[in-house]
Short mmCIF file of C-alpha atoms in Angstrom, two decimals:
data_model
loop_
_atom_site.label_atom_id
_atom_site.label_comp_id
_atom_site.label_asym_id
_atom_site.label_seq_id
_atom_site.Cartn_x
_atom_site.Cartn_y
_atom_site.Cartn_z
CA MET I 1 -27.81 -0.77 1.68
CA TYR I 2 -26.36 1.97 3.81
CA VAL I 3 -23.11 3.55 2.59
CA SER I 4 -21.25 4.87 5.61
CA ALA I 5 -18.78 7.74 5.55
CA ARG I 6 -16.04 5.15 6.06
CA SER I 7 -17.12 3.22 2.94
CA ASP I 8 -17.48 6.40 0.89
CA TYR I 9 -14.05 7.63 1.99
CA ALA I 10 -12.49 4.24 1.20
CA LEU I 11 -13.89 4.29 -2.33
CA ARG I 12 -12.77 7.87 -2.90
CA ALA I 13 -9.29 7.05 -1.62
CA MET I 14 -9.01 3.94 -3.79
CA LEU I 15 -10.14 5.89 -6.85
CA ALA I 16 -7.53 8.58 -6.22
CA VAL I 17 -4.80 5.93 -5.84
CA ALA I 18 -6.10 4.17 -8.98
CA ALA I 19 -6.04 7.44 -10.93
CA ALA I 20 -2.43 7.99 -9.89
CA SER I 21 -1.53 4.42 -10.85
CA THR I 22 -2.99 4.82 -14.32
CA GLY I 23 -1.35 8.18 -14.86
CA GLY I 24 -4.70 9.94 -14.71
CA ASP I 25 -4.93 13.54 -13.62
CA GLY I 26 -7.22 12.68 -10.71
CA GLY I 27 -4.45 11.81 -8.29
CA PRO I 28 -3.90 13.94 -5.23
CA ALA I 29 -1.92 17.11 -5.60
CA GLY I 30 1.60 16.78 -4.35
CA SER I 31 1.80 13.02 -4.75
CA GLU I 32 5.32 11.78 -5.20
CA PRO I 33 6.77 10.00 -8.22
CA PRO I 34 6.63 6.22 -8.12
CA THR I 35 9.26 4.46 -6.07
CA ALA I 36 10.14 1.03 -4.84
CA PRO I 37 11.07 0.24 -1.25
CA VAL I 38 14.79 0.23 -0.53
CA PRO I 39 15.81 -3.19 0.77
CA ALA I 40 17.68 -3.41 4.06
CA GLY I 41 21.42 -3.58 3.54
CA GLY I 42 21.20 -2.24 -0.01
CA SER I 43 21.53 -5.75 -1.53
CA GLY I 44 24.49 -4.84 -3.70
CA THR I 45 23.23 -1.64 -5.25
CA SER I 46 25.59 1.26 -5.63
CA PRO I 47 25.21 4.48 -3.63
CA GLY I 48 22.61 6.67 -5.24
CA SER I 49 20.63 3.71 -6.52
CA ARG I 50 18.16 1.24 -5.14
CA SER I 51 16.86 -2.16 -6.07
CA GLY I 52 13.86 -2.20 -8.36
CA PRO I 53 11.53 -5.03 -9.41
CA ALA I 54 13.32 -8.30 -10.20
CA GLY I 55 16.43 -6.95 -8.48
CA GLU I 56 17.52 -4.48 -11.17
CA SER I 57 19.22 -1.33 -9.99
CA VAL I 58 17.24 1.87 -10.37
CA PRO I 59 18.96 5.26 -10.13
CA ALA I 60 17.94 7.44 -7.20
CA GLY I 61 15.05 9.59 -8.35
CA GLY I 62 14.26 6.99 -11.03
CA SER I 63 10.80 5.61 -11.56
CA VAL I 64 9.73 2.14 -10.52
CA PRO I 65 6.13 1.00 -10.95
CA ALA I 66 4.46 0.64 -7.57
CA GLY I 67 2.84 -2.68 -6.81
CA GLY I 68 3.03 -3.73 -10.43
CA THR I 69 0.46 -1.12 -11.42
CA GLY I 70 2.88 1.23 -13.15
CA GLY I 71 1.85 4.32 -11.25
CA GLU I 72 2.65 6.70 -8.48
CA LEU I 73 2.83 6.11 -4.77
CA VAL I 74 0.30 8.34 -3.08
CA LYS I 75 1.02 9.81 0.34
CA ALA I 76 -1.74 9.57 2.94
CA ALA I 77 -1.54 13.28 3.76
CA ALA I 78 -1.91 14.30 0.10
CA LEU I 79 -4.76 11.84 -0.31
CA ALA I 80 -6.55 13.20 2.77
CA GLU I 81 -6.16 16.76 1.56
CA SER I 82 -7.28 16.10 -2.01
CA GLN I 83 -10.33 14.11 -0.95
CA GLY I 84 -11.30 16.20 2.09
CA ILE I 85 -10.94 13.26 4.49
CA PRO I 86 -9.60 13.75 8.02
CA LEU I 87 -6.10 12.21 8.01
CA SER I 88 -6.54 10.32 11.28
CA PHE I 89 -9.74 8.72 9.96
CA LEU I 90 -8.14 7.96 6.59
CA GLN I 91 -5.18 6.20 8.19
CA GLY I 92 -7.49 3.58 9.72
CA ILE I 93 -9.22 3.09 6.37
CA LEU I 94 -5.89 2.69 4.56
CA LEU I 95 -4.85 0.09 7.14
CA ASP I 96 -8.05 -1.91 6.48
CA LEU I 97 -7.48 -1.68 2.72
CA ARG I 98 -3.90 -2.85 3.15
CA ARG I 99 -4.95 -5.75 5.39
CA ALA I 100 -7.53 -6.76 2.78
CA GLY I 101 -4.77 -6.94 0.17
CA LEU I 102 -6.02 -4.03 -1.92
CA LEU I 103 -3.17 -1.59 -1.21
CA HIS I 104 0.59 -1.82 -0.75
CA SER I 105 2.21 0.61 1.62
CA HIS I 106 5.79 1.75 1.26
CA ARG I 107 7.52 3.48 4.15
CA GLY I 108 9.96 6.33 4.07
CA THR I 109 10.12 9.85 2.74
CA GLU I 110 9.37 8.65 -0.78
CA GLY I 111 6.78 6.15 0.42
CA GLY I 112 3.06 6.05 0.03
CA TYR I 113 0.28 3.74 -1.14
CA ALA I 114 -0.28 1.90 -4.40
CA LEU I 115 -2.82 -0.62 -5.65
CA THR I 116 -1.87 -4.29 -5.34
CA ARG I 117 -3.64 -5.13 -8.60
CA PRO I 118 -4.69 -3.17 -11.67
CA ALA I 119 -7.76 -0.97 -11.17
CA GLY I 120 -9.74 -3.22 -13.51
CA GLU I 121 -9.29 -6.11 -11.10
CA ILE I 122 -10.54 -4.32 -7.96
CA SER I 123 -14.30 -4.03 -7.63
CA VAL I 124 -16.35 -1.57 -5.63
CA GLY I 125 -17.56 -4.62 -3.70
CA ASP I 126 -13.97 -5.52 -2.75
CA VAL I 127 -13.49 -2.08 -1.23
CA LEU I 128 -16.86 -2.03 0.55
CA ARG I 129 -16.27 -5.45 2.12
CA ALA I 130 -12.74 -4.48 3.19
CA VAL I 131 -13.94 -1.57 5.31
CA GLY I 132 -17.49 -2.51 6.20
CA GLY I 133 -17.87 -6.28 6.11
CA SER I 134 -21.15 -7.52 4.69
CA LEU I 135 -22.75 -5.44 1.94
CA THR I 136 -26.17 -5.61 3.58
CA THR I 137 -27.11 -5.97 7.20
CA VAL I 138 -30.33 -6.57 9.05
CA ARG I 139 -30.29 -5.31 12.61
CA GLY I 140 -26.49 -5.19 12.45
CA LEU I 141 -26.05 -8.78 11.21
CA PRO I 142 -25.26 -10.01 7.68
CA ALA I 143 -28.47 -10.56 5.69
CA GLU I 144 -27.82 -14.32 5.49
CA ASP I 145 -27.90 -14.49 9.31
CA ALA I 146 -31.33 -12.84 9.59
CA GLY I 147 -33.87 -15.25 10.99
CA TYR I 148 -37.63 -14.90 11.18
CA HIS I 149 -40.56 -17.03 12.19
CA GLY I 150 -44.29 -16.96 11.73
CA VAL I 151 -45.75 -14.38 9.35
CA ALA I 152 -42.35 -12.68 8.88
CA THR I 153 -40.58 -15.81 7.55
CA GLY I 154 -40.52 -14.45 3.98
CA LEU I 155 -38.51 -11.38 4.99
CA ARG I 156 -35.25 -13.33 4.98
CA ASP I 157 -35.76 -14.09 1.28
CA VAL I 158 -36.34 -10.40 0.57
CA TRP I 159 -33.12 -9.38 2.36
CA LEU I 160 -31.15 -12.08 0.56
CA ALA I 161 -32.52 -10.90 -2.80
CA VAL I 162 -31.59 -7.30 -1.95
CA HIS I 163 -28.12 -8.47 -0.94
CA GLY I 164 -27.74 -10.41 -4.20
CA ALA I 165 -28.86 -7.45 -6.32
CA ILE I 166 -26.42 -5.11 -4.59
CA ALA I 167 -23.60 -7.65 -4.93
CA VAL I 168 -24.21 -7.92 -8.68
CA VAL I 169 -23.83 -4.16 -9.15
CA VAL I 170 -20.84 -3.56 -6.87
CA ASP I 171 -18.96 -6.71 -7.88
CA ARG I 172 -19.29 -5.94 -11.60
CA THR I 173 -18.18 -2.32 -11.21
CA THR I 174 -14.41 -1.88 -11.00
CA LEU I 175 -12.30 1.11 -10.11
CA ALA I 176 -11.26 1.26 -13.77
CA ASP I 177 -14.92 1.46 -14.82
CA LEU I 178 -15.42 4.47 -12.58
CA LEU I 179 -12.28 6.17 -13.86
CA VAL I 180 -13.45 5.70 -17.46
CA ARG I 181 -16.82 7.19 -16.57
CA ARG I 182 -15.04 10.18 -15.03
CA GLU I 183 -12.98 10.67 -18.18
CA ARG I 184 -16.07 10.43 -20.41
CA SER I 185 -17.96 12.99 -18.34
CA ALA I 186 -14.97 15.35 -18.48
CA ILE I 187 -14.87 15.06 -22.28
CA GLY I 188 -18.64 15.30 -22.82
#
């Protein structure tokens, strides 16, 4: 398995967003407090307030859990700075993660990114597949598409076994698992 810079950056970005969503101290510096998007037309909220989850009014500057995760929205620029990722490169990664249903994006001055599900429900494998496709490739194709003949016929079985072993590790490891490991290493 080859872990590209894109995959590494995606995992680092998701971990930083997850840390912010769990109230951990690993979120990017300068990230904004959590907010909810303001619906068009205000939908009956008074000036100085906005609509929160389930339609309740939330005072301006109030806190609304982002994406149901209960944490902060993280701005792309703050994320890029904190993780040392070029912003233009990160924006493409964030778009892929949003398209894969792993991140919500909220526009506006108080906008940013939040997880769509709790960190314990997003695996490393989910993130890797979102930005890189298949976990393992043979000559640029998914391992299951590798075809051999003659004396090399058994190689396909090897690549499928490698793919399966990698999938077991990355699909069982969640963002929450990695955040817990970080906390344990900070304590120990």
